[in-house]
């Protein structure tokens, strides 16, 4: 196994490990002691643990194991493999944090509780998903249901499952904690998106200029980006013209625009935010070819 593959696997398991550590810490330090309503297998396990005085970590491990086995036989080993790491690491992390007194992070304000918990849990889940892995649990259940009943998307099934789990807790937890649980879900959903897209945001530039060759040389030689010509026709004068399409890092945007306007004050530039760019020069190494 070469060095690149070793680093890839280290990054993969590192993200999953760190993500599960944060996720389980948020559950054990804030969610469980404050009895905040949450969804998924964790929410169901915490609810049953409070109701029947059973260890929540044991329930999480049991549910996760059963769902993993079902996913393995129903969905296949490839999809099951995506949940294997978290299926093992998450219950272990819950058990580990259960050994310690985490009262040092005690927060009395309920609003602060859900904000802090949402940030911690969302960051953890975002790191796991950034590794292209899954936490298992309800994700797998949603996939199983979708395989046999395709009247709705997987996302809809997950939303319905989480809603059912949260509604079962509403009578015992009270309406206040139930509402806080919904707000918590919104907060960690936002954090998941932020973490997954962190460092990946780019901007797309559409450039119409009478000095195309100068702009081309600027983008290629000074910013080390490639570009594509899109054949266009102006709507007012019906002039044939090529529009330059390129993608740059968001931190380069203002500098690139200033340089283009310095070359051509009459340039027309459209900027579109791009959440992710994949391909040579971004997610794979650049490959230079002779222009001769």
PDB file of C-alpha atoms in Angstrom, residues 130-254:
ATOM      1  CA  UNK A 130     -17.531  14.414   5.191  1.00  0.00           C
ATOM      2  CA  UNK A 131     -15.685  11.099   5.290  1.00  0.00           C
ATOM      3  CA  UNK A 132     -18.494   9.722   3.102  1.00  0.00           C
ATOM      4  CA  UNK A 133     -19.516   7.441   5.942  1.00  0.00           C
ATOM      5  CA  UNK A 134     -22.793   6.981   7.754  1.00  0.00           C
ATOM      6  CA  UNK A 135     -23.751   6.890  11.391  1.00  0.00           C
ATOM      7  CA  UNK A 136     -25.950   3.886  10.715  1.00  0.00           C
ATOM      8  CA  UNK A 137     -29.114   3.749  12.797  1.00  0.00           C
ATOM      9  CA  UNK A 138     -32.073   5.517  11.231  1.00  0.00           C
ATOM     10  CA  UNK A 139     -30.072   6.249   8.077  1.00  0.00           C
ATOM     11  CA  UNK A 140     -30.007   2.533   7.366  1.00  0.00           C
ATOM     12  CA  UNK A 141     -33.660   2.097   8.331  1.00  0.00           C
ATOM     13  CA  UNK A 142     -34.567   4.847   5.868  1.00  0.00           C
ATOM     14  CA  UNK A 143     -32.616   3.097   3.111  1.00  0.00           C
ATOM     15  CA  UNK A 144     -34.337  -0.218   3.874  1.00  0.00           C
ATOM     16  CA  UNK A 145     -37.807   1.348   3.745  1.00  0.00           C
ATOM     17  CA  UNK A 146     -36.951   3.155   0.516  1.00  0.00           C
ATOM     18  CA  UNK A 147     -35.834  -0.090  -1.117  1.00  0.00           C
ATOM     19  CA  UNK A 148     -39.310  -1.586  -0.761  1.00  0.00           C
ATOM     20  CA  UNK A 149     -41.405   1.576  -0.878  1.00  0.00           C
ATOM     21  CA  UNK A 150     -40.250   4.285  -3.273  1.00  0.00           C
ATOM     22  CA  UNK A 151     -43.244   6.609  -2.942  1.00  0.00           C
ATOM     23  CA  UNK A 152     -41.017   9.149  -1.151  1.00  0.00           C
ATOM     24  CA  UNK A 153     -37.338  10.046  -0.963  1.00  0.00           C
ATOM     25  CA  UNK A 154     -34.933   8.700   1.650  1.00  0.00           C
ATOM     26  CA  UNK A 155     -34.783  12.159   3.223  1.00  0.00           C
ATOM     27  CA  UNK A 156     -38.551  12.180   3.703  1.00  0.00           C
ATOM     28  CA  UNK A 157     -38.454   8.748   5.358  1.00  0.00           C
ATOM     29  CA  UNK A 158     -35.677   9.890   7.720  1.00  0.00           C
ATOM     30  CA  UNK A 159     -37.684  12.987   8.620  1.00  0.00           C
ATOM     31  CA  UNK A 160     -40.780  10.888   9.320  1.00  0.00           C
ATOM     32  CA  UNK A 161     -38.814   8.387  11.445  1.00  0.00           C
ATOM     33  CA  UNK A 162     -37.146  11.124  13.493  1.00  0.00           C
ATOM     34  CA  UNK A 163     -40.487  12.896  13.938  1.00  0.00           C
ATOM     35  CA  UNK A 164     -42.114   9.684  15.203  1.00  0.00           C
ATOM     36  CA  UNK A 165     -39.275   9.136  17.692  1.00  0.00           C
ATOM     37  CA  UNK A 166     -39.550  12.726  18.929  1.00  0.00           C
ATOM     38  CA  UNK A 167     -43.347  12.596  19.197  1.00  0.00           C
ATOM     39  CA  UNK A 168     -43.139   9.468  21.377  1.00  0.00           C
ATOM     40  CA  UNK A 169     -41.091  11.501  23.863  1.00  0.00           C
ATOM     41  CA  UNK A 170     -43.364  14.556  23.888  1.00  0.00           C
ATOM     42  CA  UNK A 171     -45.896  13.346  26.531  1.00  0.00           C
ATOM     43  CA  UNK A 172     -43.233  12.502  29.126  1.00  0.00           C
ATOM     44  CA  UNK A 173     -40.760  15.270  28.282  1.00  0.00           C
ATOM     45  CA  UNK A 174     -43.263  18.082  27.970  1.00  0.00           C
ATOM     46  CA  UNK A 175     -44.005  20.494  25.161  1.00  0.00           C
ATOM     47  CA  UNK A 176     -41.094  22.797  26.060  1.00  0.00           C
ATOM     48  CA  UNK A 177     -38.434  20.111  25.676  1.00  0.00           C
ATOM     49  CA  UNK A 178     -40.153  18.820  22.559  1.00  0.00           C
ATOM     50  CA  UNK A 179     -39.929  22.269  20.924  1.00  0.00           C
ATOM     51  CA  UNK A 180     -36.323  22.607  22.062  1.00  0.00           C
ATOM     52  CA  UNK A 181     -35.662  19.235  20.444  1.00  0.00           C
ATOM     53  CA  UNK A 182     -36.979  20.506  17.112  1.00  0.00           C
ATOM     54  CA  UNK A 183     -34.793  23.622  17.373  1.00  0.00           C
ATOM     55  CA  UNK A 184     -31.824  21.395  18.255  1.00  0.00           C
ATOM     56  CA  UNK A 185     -32.397  19.382  15.071  1.00  0.00           C
ATOM     57  CA  UNK A 186     -32.416  22.581  13.017  1.00  0.00           C
ATOM     58  CA  UNK A 187     -29.164  23.781  14.609  1.00  0.00           C
ATOM     59  CA  UNK A 188     -27.224  20.574  14.054  1.00  0.00           C
ATOM     60  CA  UNK A 189     -28.598  20.286  10.516  1.00  0.00           C
ATOM     61  CA  UNK A 190     -27.126  23.710   9.740  1.00  0.00           C
ATOM     62  CA  UNK A 191     -23.816  22.720  11.342  1.00  0.00           C
ATOM     63  CA  UNK A 192     -23.682  19.493   9.311  1.00  0.00           C
ATOM     64  CA  UNK A 193     -23.971  21.504   6.085  1.00  0.00           C
ATOM     65  CA  UNK A 194     -21.334  24.004   7.238  1.00  0.00           C
ATOM     66  CA  UNK A 195     -18.830  21.320   8.202  1.00  0.00           C
ATOM     67  CA  UNK A 196     -19.375  19.244   5.071  1.00  0.00           C
ATOM     68  CA  UNK A 197     -18.836  22.232   2.792  1.00  0.00           C
ATOM     69  CA  UNK A 198     -16.074  23.941   4.796  1.00  0.00           C
ATOM     70  CA  UNK A 199     -13.153  24.735   2.531  1.00  0.00           C
ATOM     71  CA  UNK A 200     -14.986  23.475  -0.547  1.00  0.00           C
ATOM     72  CA  UNK A 201     -16.854  26.610  -1.580  1.00  0.00           C
ATOM     73  CA  UNK A 202     -15.702  28.093  -4.881  1.00  0.00           C
ATOM     74  CA  UNK A 203     -17.015  30.777  -7.179  1.00  0.00           C
ATOM     75  CA  UNK A 204     -17.845  30.473 -10.844  1.00  0.00           C
ATOM     76  CA  UNK A 205     -17.012  33.430 -13.069  1.00  0.00           C
ATOM     77  CA  UNK A 206     -18.670  34.159 -16.402  1.00  0.00           C
ATOM     78  CA  UNK A 207     -16.599  36.835 -18.109  1.00  0.00           C
ATOM     79  CA  UNK A 208     -17.442  38.760 -21.262  1.00  0.00           C
ATOM     80  CA  UNK A 209     -14.515  40.890 -22.389  1.00  0.00           C
ATOM     81  CA  UNK A 210     -13.095  42.411 -25.534  1.00  0.00           C
ATOM     82  CA  UNK A 211      -9.640  41.437 -24.294  1.00  0.00           C
ATOM     83  CA  UNK A 212     -10.154  37.710 -24.060  1.00  0.00           C
ATOM     84  CA  UNK A 213      -6.535  36.725 -24.693  1.00  0.00           C
ATOM     85  CA  UNK A 214      -5.260  39.000 -21.913  1.00  0.00           C
ATOM     86  CA  UNK A 215      -7.901  37.665 -19.490  1.00  0.00           C
ATOM     87  CA  UNK A 216      -7.066  34.105 -20.522  1.00  0.00           C
ATOM     88  CA  UNK A 217      -3.379  34.602 -19.821  1.00  0.00           C
ATOM     89  CA  UNK A 218      -4.177  36.234 -16.485  1.00  0.00           C
ATOM     90  CA  UNK A 219      -6.319  33.327 -15.282  1.00  0.00           C
ATOM     91  CA  UNK A 220      -3.991  30.591 -16.535  1.00  0.00           C
ATOM     92  CA  UNK A 221      -0.577  32.077 -15.779  1.00  0.00           C
ATOM     93  CA  UNK A 222      -1.164  34.155 -12.649  1.00  0.00           C
ATOM     94  CA  UNK A 223      -3.945  32.241 -10.875  1.00  0.00           C
ATOM     95  CA  UNK A 224      -3.082  28.768 -12.188  1.00  0.00           C
ATOM     96  CA  UNK A 225      -6.686  28.042 -13.195  1.00  0.00           C
ATOM     97  CA  UNK A 226      -8.055  26.721 -16.443  1.00  0.00           C
ATOM     98  CA  UNK A 227     -11.078  28.013 -18.294  1.00  0.00           C
ATOM     99  CA  UNK A 228     -13.632  27.162 -20.963  1.00  0.00           C
ATOM    100  CA  UNK A 229     -14.958  29.252 -23.825  1.00  0.00           C
ATOM    101  CA  UNK A 230     -18.735  29.303 -24.217  1.00  0.00           C
ATOM    102  CA  UNK A 231     -19.907  30.461 -27.644  1.00  0.00           C
ATOM    103  CA  UNK A 232     -22.399  33.301 -27.142  1.00  0.00           C
ATOM    104  CA  UNK A 233     -24.265  36.044 -28.956  1.00  0.00           C
ATOM    105  CA  UNK A 234     -25.056  39.426 -27.431  1.00  0.00           C
ATOM    106  CA  UNK A 235     -28.744  40.183 -27.158  1.00  0.00           C
ATOM    107  CA  UNK A 236     -28.618  43.876 -28.036  1.00  0.00           C
ATOM    108  CA  UNK A 237     -26.255  44.034 -31.012  1.00  0.00           C
ATOM    109  CA  UNK A 238     -26.287  40.329 -31.958  1.00  0.00           C
ATOM    110  CA  UNK A 239     -22.492  40.181 -31.895  1.00  0.00           C
ATOM    111  CA  UNK A 240     -20.816  36.770 -31.836  1.00  0.00           C
ATOM    112  CA  UNK A 241     -18.586  36.499 -28.762  1.00  0.00           C
ATOM    113  CA  UNK A 242     -17.017  33.881 -26.518  1.00  0.00           C
ATOM    114  CA  UNK A 243     -17.842  33.944 -22.805  1.00  0.00           C
ATOM    115  CA  UNK A 244     -15.062  32.796 -20.471  1.00  0.00           C
ATOM    116  CA  UNK A 245     -16.094  30.299 -17.809  1.00  0.00           C
ATOM    117  CA  UNK A 246     -13.717  29.610 -14.921  1.00  0.00           C
ATOM    118  CA  UNK A 247     -13.812  28.617 -11.259  1.00  0.00           C
ATOM    119  CA  UNK A 248     -11.612  30.161  -8.556  1.00  0.00           C
ATOM    120  CA  UNK A 249     -11.282  30.003  -4.798  1.00  0.00           C
ATOM    121  CA  UNK A 250     -13.613  32.411  -3.035  1.00  0.00           C
ATOM    122  CA  UNK A 251     -10.592  34.090  -1.395  1.00  0.00           C
ATOM    123  CA  UNK A 252      -9.235  34.963  -4.841  1.00  0.00           C
ATOM    124  CA  UNK A 253     -12.459  36.525  -6.108  1.00  0.00           C
ATOM    125  CA  UNK A 254     -11.821  40.216  -5.423  1.00  0.00           C
TER     126      UNK A 254
END
